[in-house]
Short mmCIF file of C-alpha atoms in Angstrom, two decimals:
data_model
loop_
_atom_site.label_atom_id
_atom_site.label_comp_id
_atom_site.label_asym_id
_atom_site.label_seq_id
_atom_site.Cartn_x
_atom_site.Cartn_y
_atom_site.Cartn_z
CA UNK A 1 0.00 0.00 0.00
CA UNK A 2 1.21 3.53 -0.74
CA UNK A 3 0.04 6.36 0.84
CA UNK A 4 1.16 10.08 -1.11
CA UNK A 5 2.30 13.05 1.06
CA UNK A 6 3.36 16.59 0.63
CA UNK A 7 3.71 18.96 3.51
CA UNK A 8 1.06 21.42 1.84
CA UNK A 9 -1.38 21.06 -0.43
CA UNK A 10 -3.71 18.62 -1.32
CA UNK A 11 -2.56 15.52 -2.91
CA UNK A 12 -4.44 13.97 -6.12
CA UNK A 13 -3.41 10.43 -6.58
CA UNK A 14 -3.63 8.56 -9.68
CA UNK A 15 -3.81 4.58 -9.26
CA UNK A 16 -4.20 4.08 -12.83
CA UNK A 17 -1.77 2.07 -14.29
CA UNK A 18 -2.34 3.77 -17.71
CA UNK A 19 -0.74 6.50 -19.30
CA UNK A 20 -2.07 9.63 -18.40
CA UNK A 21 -3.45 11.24 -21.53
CA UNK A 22 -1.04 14.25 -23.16
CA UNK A 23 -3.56 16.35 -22.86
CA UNK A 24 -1.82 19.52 -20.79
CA UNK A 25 1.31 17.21 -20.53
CA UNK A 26 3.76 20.05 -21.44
CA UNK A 27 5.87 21.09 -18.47
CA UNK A 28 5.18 24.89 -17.47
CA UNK A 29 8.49 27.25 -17.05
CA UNK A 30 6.28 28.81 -14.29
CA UNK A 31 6.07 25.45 -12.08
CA UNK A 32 8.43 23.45 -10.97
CA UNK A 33 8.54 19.92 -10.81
CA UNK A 34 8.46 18.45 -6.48
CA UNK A 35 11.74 17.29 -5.16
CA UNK A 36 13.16 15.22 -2.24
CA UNK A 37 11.00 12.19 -3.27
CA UNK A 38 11.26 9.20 -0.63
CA UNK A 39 9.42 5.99 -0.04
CA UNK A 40 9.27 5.05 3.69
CA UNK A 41 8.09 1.65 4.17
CA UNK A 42 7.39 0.03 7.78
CA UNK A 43 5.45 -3.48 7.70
CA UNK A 44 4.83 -2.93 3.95
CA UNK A 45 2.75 0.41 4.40
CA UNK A 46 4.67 2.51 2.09
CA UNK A 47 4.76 6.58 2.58
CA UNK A 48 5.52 8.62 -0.73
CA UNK A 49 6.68 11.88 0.80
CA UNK A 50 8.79 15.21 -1.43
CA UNK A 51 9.13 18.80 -0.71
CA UNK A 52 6.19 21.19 -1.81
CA UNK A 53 6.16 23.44 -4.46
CA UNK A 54 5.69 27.19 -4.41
CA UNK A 55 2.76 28.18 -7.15
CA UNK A 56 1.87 31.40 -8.62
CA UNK A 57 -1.13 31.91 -7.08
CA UNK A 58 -3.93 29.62 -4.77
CA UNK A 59 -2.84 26.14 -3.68
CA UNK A 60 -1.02 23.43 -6.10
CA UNK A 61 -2.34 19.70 -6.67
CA UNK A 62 0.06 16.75 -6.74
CA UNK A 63 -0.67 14.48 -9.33
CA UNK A 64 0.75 10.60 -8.31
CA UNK A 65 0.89 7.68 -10.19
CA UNK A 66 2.48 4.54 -9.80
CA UNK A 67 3.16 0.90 -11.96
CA UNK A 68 4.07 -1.53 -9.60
CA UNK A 69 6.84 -0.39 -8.06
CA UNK A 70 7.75 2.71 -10.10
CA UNK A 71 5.88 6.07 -8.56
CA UNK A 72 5.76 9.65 -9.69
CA UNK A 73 4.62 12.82 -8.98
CA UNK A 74 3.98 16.11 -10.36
CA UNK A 75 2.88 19.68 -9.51
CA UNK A 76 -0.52 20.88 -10.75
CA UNK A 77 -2.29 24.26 -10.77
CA UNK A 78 -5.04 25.09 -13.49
CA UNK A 79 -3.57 24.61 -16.81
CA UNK A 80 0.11 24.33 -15.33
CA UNK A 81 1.48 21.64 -14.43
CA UNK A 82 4.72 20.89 -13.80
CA UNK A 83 7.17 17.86 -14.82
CA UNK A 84 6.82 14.13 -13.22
CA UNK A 85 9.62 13.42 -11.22
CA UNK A 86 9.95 9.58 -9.93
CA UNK A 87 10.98 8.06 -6.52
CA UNK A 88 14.20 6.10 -6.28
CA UNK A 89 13.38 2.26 -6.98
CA UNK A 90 11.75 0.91 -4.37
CA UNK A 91 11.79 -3.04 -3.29
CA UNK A 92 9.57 -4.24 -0.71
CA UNK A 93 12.22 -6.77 0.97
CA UNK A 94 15.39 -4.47 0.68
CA UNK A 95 13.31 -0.96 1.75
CA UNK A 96 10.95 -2.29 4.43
CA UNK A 97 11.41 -1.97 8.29
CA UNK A 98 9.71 -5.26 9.56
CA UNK A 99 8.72 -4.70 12.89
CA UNK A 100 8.42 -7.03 16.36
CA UNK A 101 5.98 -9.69 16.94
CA UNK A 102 3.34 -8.01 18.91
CA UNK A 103 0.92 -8.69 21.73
CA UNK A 104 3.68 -11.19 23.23
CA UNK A 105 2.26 -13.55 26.41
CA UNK A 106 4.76 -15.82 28.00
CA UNK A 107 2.92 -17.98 31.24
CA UNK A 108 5.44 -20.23 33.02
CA UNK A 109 4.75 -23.79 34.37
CA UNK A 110 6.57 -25.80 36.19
CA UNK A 111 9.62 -26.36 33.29
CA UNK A 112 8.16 -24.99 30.65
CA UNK A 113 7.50 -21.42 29.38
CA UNK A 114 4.06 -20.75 27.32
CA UNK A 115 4.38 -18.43 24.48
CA UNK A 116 2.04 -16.76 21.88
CA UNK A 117 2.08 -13.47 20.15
CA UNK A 118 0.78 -12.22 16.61
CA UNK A 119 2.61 -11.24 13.31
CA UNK A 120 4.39 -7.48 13.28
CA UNK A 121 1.36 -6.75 11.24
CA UNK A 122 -2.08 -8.39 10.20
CA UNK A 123 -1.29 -8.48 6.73
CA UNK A 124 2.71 -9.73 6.92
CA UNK A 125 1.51 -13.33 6.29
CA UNK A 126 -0.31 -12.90 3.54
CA UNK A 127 2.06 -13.66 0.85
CA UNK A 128 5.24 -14.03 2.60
CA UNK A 129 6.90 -17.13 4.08
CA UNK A 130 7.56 -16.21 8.13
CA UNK A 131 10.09 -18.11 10.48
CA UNK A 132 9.78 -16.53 14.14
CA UNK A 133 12.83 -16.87 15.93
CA UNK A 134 13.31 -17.07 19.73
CA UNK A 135 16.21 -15.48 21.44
CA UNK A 136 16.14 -16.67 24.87
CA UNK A 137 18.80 -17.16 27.70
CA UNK A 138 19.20 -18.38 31.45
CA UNK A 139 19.83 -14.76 33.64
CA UNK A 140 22.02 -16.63 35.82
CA UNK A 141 24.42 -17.25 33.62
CA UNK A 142 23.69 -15.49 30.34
CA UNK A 143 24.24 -18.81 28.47
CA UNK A 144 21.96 -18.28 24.98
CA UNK A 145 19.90 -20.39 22.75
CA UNK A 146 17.94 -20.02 19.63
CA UNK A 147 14.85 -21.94 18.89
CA UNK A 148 12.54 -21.36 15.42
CA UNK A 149 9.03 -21.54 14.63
CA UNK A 150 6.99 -20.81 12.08
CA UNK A 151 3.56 -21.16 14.52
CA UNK A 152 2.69 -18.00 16.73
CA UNK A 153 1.72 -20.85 19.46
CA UNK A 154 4.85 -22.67 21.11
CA UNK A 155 6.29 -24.02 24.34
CA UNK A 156 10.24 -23.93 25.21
CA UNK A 157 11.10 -27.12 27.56
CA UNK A 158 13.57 -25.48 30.26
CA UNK A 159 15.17 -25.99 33.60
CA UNK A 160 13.52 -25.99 36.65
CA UNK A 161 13.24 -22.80 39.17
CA UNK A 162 15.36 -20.75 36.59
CA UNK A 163 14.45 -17.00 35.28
CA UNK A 164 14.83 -17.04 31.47
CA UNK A 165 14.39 -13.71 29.45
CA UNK A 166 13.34 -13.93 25.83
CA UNK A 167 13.30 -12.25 22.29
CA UNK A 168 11.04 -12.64 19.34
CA UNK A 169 12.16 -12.13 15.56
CA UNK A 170 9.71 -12.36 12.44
CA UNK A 171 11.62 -13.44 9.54
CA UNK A 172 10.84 -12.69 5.85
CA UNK A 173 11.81 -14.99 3.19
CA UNK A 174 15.15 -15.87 4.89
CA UNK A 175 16.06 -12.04 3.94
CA UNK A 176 14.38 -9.73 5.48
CA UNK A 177 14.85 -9.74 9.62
CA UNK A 178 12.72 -8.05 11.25
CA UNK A 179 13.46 -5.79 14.81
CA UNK A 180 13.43 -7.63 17.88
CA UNK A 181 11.05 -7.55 20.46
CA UNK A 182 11.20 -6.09 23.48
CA UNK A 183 12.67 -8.09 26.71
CA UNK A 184 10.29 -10.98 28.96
CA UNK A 185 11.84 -12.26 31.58
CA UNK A 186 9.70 -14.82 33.45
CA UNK A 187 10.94 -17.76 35.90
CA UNK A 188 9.86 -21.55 35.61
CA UNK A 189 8.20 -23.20 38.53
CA UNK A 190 9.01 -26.82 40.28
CA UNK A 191 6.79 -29.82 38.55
CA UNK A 192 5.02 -31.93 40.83
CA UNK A 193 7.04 -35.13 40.58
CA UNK A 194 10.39 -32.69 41.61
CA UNK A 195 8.00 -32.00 44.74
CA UNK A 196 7.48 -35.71 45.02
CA UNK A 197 11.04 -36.59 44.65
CA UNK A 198 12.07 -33.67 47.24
CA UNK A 199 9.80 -34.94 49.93
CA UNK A 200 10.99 -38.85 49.55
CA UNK A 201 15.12 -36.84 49.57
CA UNK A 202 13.91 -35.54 52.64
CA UNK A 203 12.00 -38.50 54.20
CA UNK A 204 14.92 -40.71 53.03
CA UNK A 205 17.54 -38.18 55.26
CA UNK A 206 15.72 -38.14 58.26
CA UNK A 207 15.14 -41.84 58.32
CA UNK A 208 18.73 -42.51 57.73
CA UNK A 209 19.89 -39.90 60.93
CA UNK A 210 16.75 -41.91 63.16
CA UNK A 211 18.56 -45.29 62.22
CA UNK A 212 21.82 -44.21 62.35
CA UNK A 213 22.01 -42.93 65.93
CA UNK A 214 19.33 -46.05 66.88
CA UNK A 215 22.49 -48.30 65.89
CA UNK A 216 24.50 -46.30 67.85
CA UNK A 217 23.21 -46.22 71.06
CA UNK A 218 22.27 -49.83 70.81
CA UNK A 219 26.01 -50.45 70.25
CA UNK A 220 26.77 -48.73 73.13
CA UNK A 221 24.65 -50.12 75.21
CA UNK A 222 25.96 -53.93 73.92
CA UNK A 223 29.44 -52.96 74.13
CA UNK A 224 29.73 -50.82 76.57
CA UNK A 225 33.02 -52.53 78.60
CA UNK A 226 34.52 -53.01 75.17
CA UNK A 227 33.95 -49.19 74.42
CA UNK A 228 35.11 -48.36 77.49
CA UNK A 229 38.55 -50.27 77.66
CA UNK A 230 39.14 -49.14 74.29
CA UNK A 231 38.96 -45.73 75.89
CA UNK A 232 40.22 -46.37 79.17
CA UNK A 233 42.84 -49.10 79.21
CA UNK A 234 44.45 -50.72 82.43
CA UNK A 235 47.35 -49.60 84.06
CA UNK A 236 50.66 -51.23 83.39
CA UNK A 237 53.67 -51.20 85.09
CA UNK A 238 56.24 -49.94 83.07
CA UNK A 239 59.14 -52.64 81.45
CA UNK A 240 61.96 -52.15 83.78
CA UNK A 241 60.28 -52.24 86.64
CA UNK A 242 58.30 -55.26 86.07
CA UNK A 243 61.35 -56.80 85.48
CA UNK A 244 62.65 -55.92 89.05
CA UNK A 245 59.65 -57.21 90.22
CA UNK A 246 59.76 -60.17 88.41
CA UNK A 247 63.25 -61.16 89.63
CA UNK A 248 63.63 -59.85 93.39
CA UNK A 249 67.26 -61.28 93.66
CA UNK A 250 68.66 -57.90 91.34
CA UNK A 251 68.32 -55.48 94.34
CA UNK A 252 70.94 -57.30 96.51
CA UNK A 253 71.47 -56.38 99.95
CA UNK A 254 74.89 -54.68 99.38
CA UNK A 255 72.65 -52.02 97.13
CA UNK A 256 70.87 -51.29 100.28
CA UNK A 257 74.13 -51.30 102.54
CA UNK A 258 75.59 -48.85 100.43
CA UNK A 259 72.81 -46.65 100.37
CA UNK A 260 72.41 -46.12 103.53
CA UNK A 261 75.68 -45.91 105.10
CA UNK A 262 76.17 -42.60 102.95
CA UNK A 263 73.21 -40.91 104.73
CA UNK A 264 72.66 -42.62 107.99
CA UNK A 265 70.13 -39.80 108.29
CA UNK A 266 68.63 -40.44 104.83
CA UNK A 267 65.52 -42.47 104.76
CA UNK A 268 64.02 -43.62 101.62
CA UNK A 269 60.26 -45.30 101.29
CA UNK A 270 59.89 -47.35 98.38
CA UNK A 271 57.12 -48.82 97.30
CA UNK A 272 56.58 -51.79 95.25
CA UNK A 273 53.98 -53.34 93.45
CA UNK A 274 53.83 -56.48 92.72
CA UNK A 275 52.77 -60.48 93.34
CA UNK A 276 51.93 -61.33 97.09
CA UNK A 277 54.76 -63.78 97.25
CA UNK A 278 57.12 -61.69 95.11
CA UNK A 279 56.41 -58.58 98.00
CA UNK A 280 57.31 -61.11 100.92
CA UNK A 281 60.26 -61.95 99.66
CA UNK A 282 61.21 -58.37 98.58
CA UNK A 283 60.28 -57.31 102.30
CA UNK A 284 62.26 -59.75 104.16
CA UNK A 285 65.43 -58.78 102.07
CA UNK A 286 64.47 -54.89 103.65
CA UNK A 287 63.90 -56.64 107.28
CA UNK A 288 67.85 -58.14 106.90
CA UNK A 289 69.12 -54.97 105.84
CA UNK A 290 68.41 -53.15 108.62
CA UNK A 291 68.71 -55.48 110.75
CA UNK A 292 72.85 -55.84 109.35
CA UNK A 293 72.57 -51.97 109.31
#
């Protein structure tokens, strides 16, 4: 569609795809022919725009015409009129800004995200070929993915509990790429069987700790003197004396002589552990001692 405009003046457009009769077709010296012509094209509604033109007197008509994709214009005022002057070439899939999917819903649940929007414009389908393409990405780590459709009804299968942000792109005819969309960020939600699976994690855990310390006070309880000579063990008597002990007839008397006559003053107590008979015999070698002493 092409829609004429001039900044003043009224605009008298000619859809014919005919000649225009010669009648009047001579340019006028007095008139001069618009300028600035340019097509501006956004979802395939084209604007013909150019700069006006000054008449002699009263307002000037713009005659437009167009043949396909060729379109012209002239100035017009009574019997004048001025010379046609055409726009640059114009081609729909070069010259036209596509714009972004519109009216764009996404509706998370559990893992997956809902989407559905409509075409940039009602009429971009109608004879075009269209490939949407969705930009989306995990926030958390700004790891991206691409995923095309050529429905405006899809689902994207994600992670669980994760905000994802999205962009949609229309696509013409694998050449012309339309803008992007604006930004929806939206998080998934936790499925019921994760919920399911939690709650037997967490049953599971607490069962484990119940049995686990159930085991372990019942092994106490068995075990205790085991337990508690592993962490208490007897008294022994260290090596050397136990060997002392074990053989009385190594402290001789003469030891004992010779101890005391250095220090008749000097009185030792020693005390010795040992066997019942092994202490008898250890005290009656004391007993002779003194009584020599």
């Amino acid at each position: 569609m092409v829609v004429a405009a001039a900044r003043n003046g009224p605009v008298n457009c000619c859809c014919s795809c005919e000649e225009e009769q010669e009648r009047g077709s001579e340019s006028s010296a007095f008139l001069p022919a618009p300028q600035n012509l340019t097509i501006q094209s956004y979802n395939f509604r084209s604007v013909l725009k150019w700069s006006p033109v000054n008449g002699i007197n009263g307002s000037v008509l713009y005659n437009v015409q167009y043949r396909i994709i060729i379109l012209r214009v002239r100035a017009e005022q009574g019997e004048l009129k001025s010379a046609w002057t055409e726009a640059p070439p114009f081609r729909a899939l070069t010259n036209t800004t596509l714009g972004p999917p519109r009216a764009i819903n996404v509706s998370p649940e559990g893992n997956r995200l809902f989407i559905s929007f409509l075409p940039p414009s009602n009429h971009t389908t109608d004879y075009f070929h269209v490939v949407y393409f969705i930009n989306y990405w995990d926030n958390s780590t700004n790891e991206k993915f691409k995923y095309s459709t050529k429905s405006t009804v899809t689902t994207l299968t994600l992670k669980e509990g994760t905000m994802y942000c999205l962009q949609i792109q229309a696509v013409l005819m694998e050449e012309l790429k339309g803008q992007l969309s604006e930004t929806y960020c939206k998080k998934t939600t936790i499925t019921g069987a994760t919920r399911i699976l939690y709650a037997i994690m967490i049953f599971g855990g607490v069962m484990f700790v119940v049995i686990l310390v159930f085991l372990c006070l019942w092994s106490i309880q068995k075990y205790q003197n085991t337990i508690k000579s592993l962490w208490h063990p007897p008294l022994t008597i260290p090596s050397h004396y136990e060997e002392v002990l074990q053989n009385p007839q190594m402290a001789t008397v003469e030891e004992f002589k010779n101890s005391a006559g250095e220090d008749p003053w000097h009185v030792d107590t020693l005390s010795i552990i040992s066997n019942a008979e092994q202490n008898q015999t250890v005290a009656n070698n004391l007993l002779k001692a003194e009584e020599h002493g």
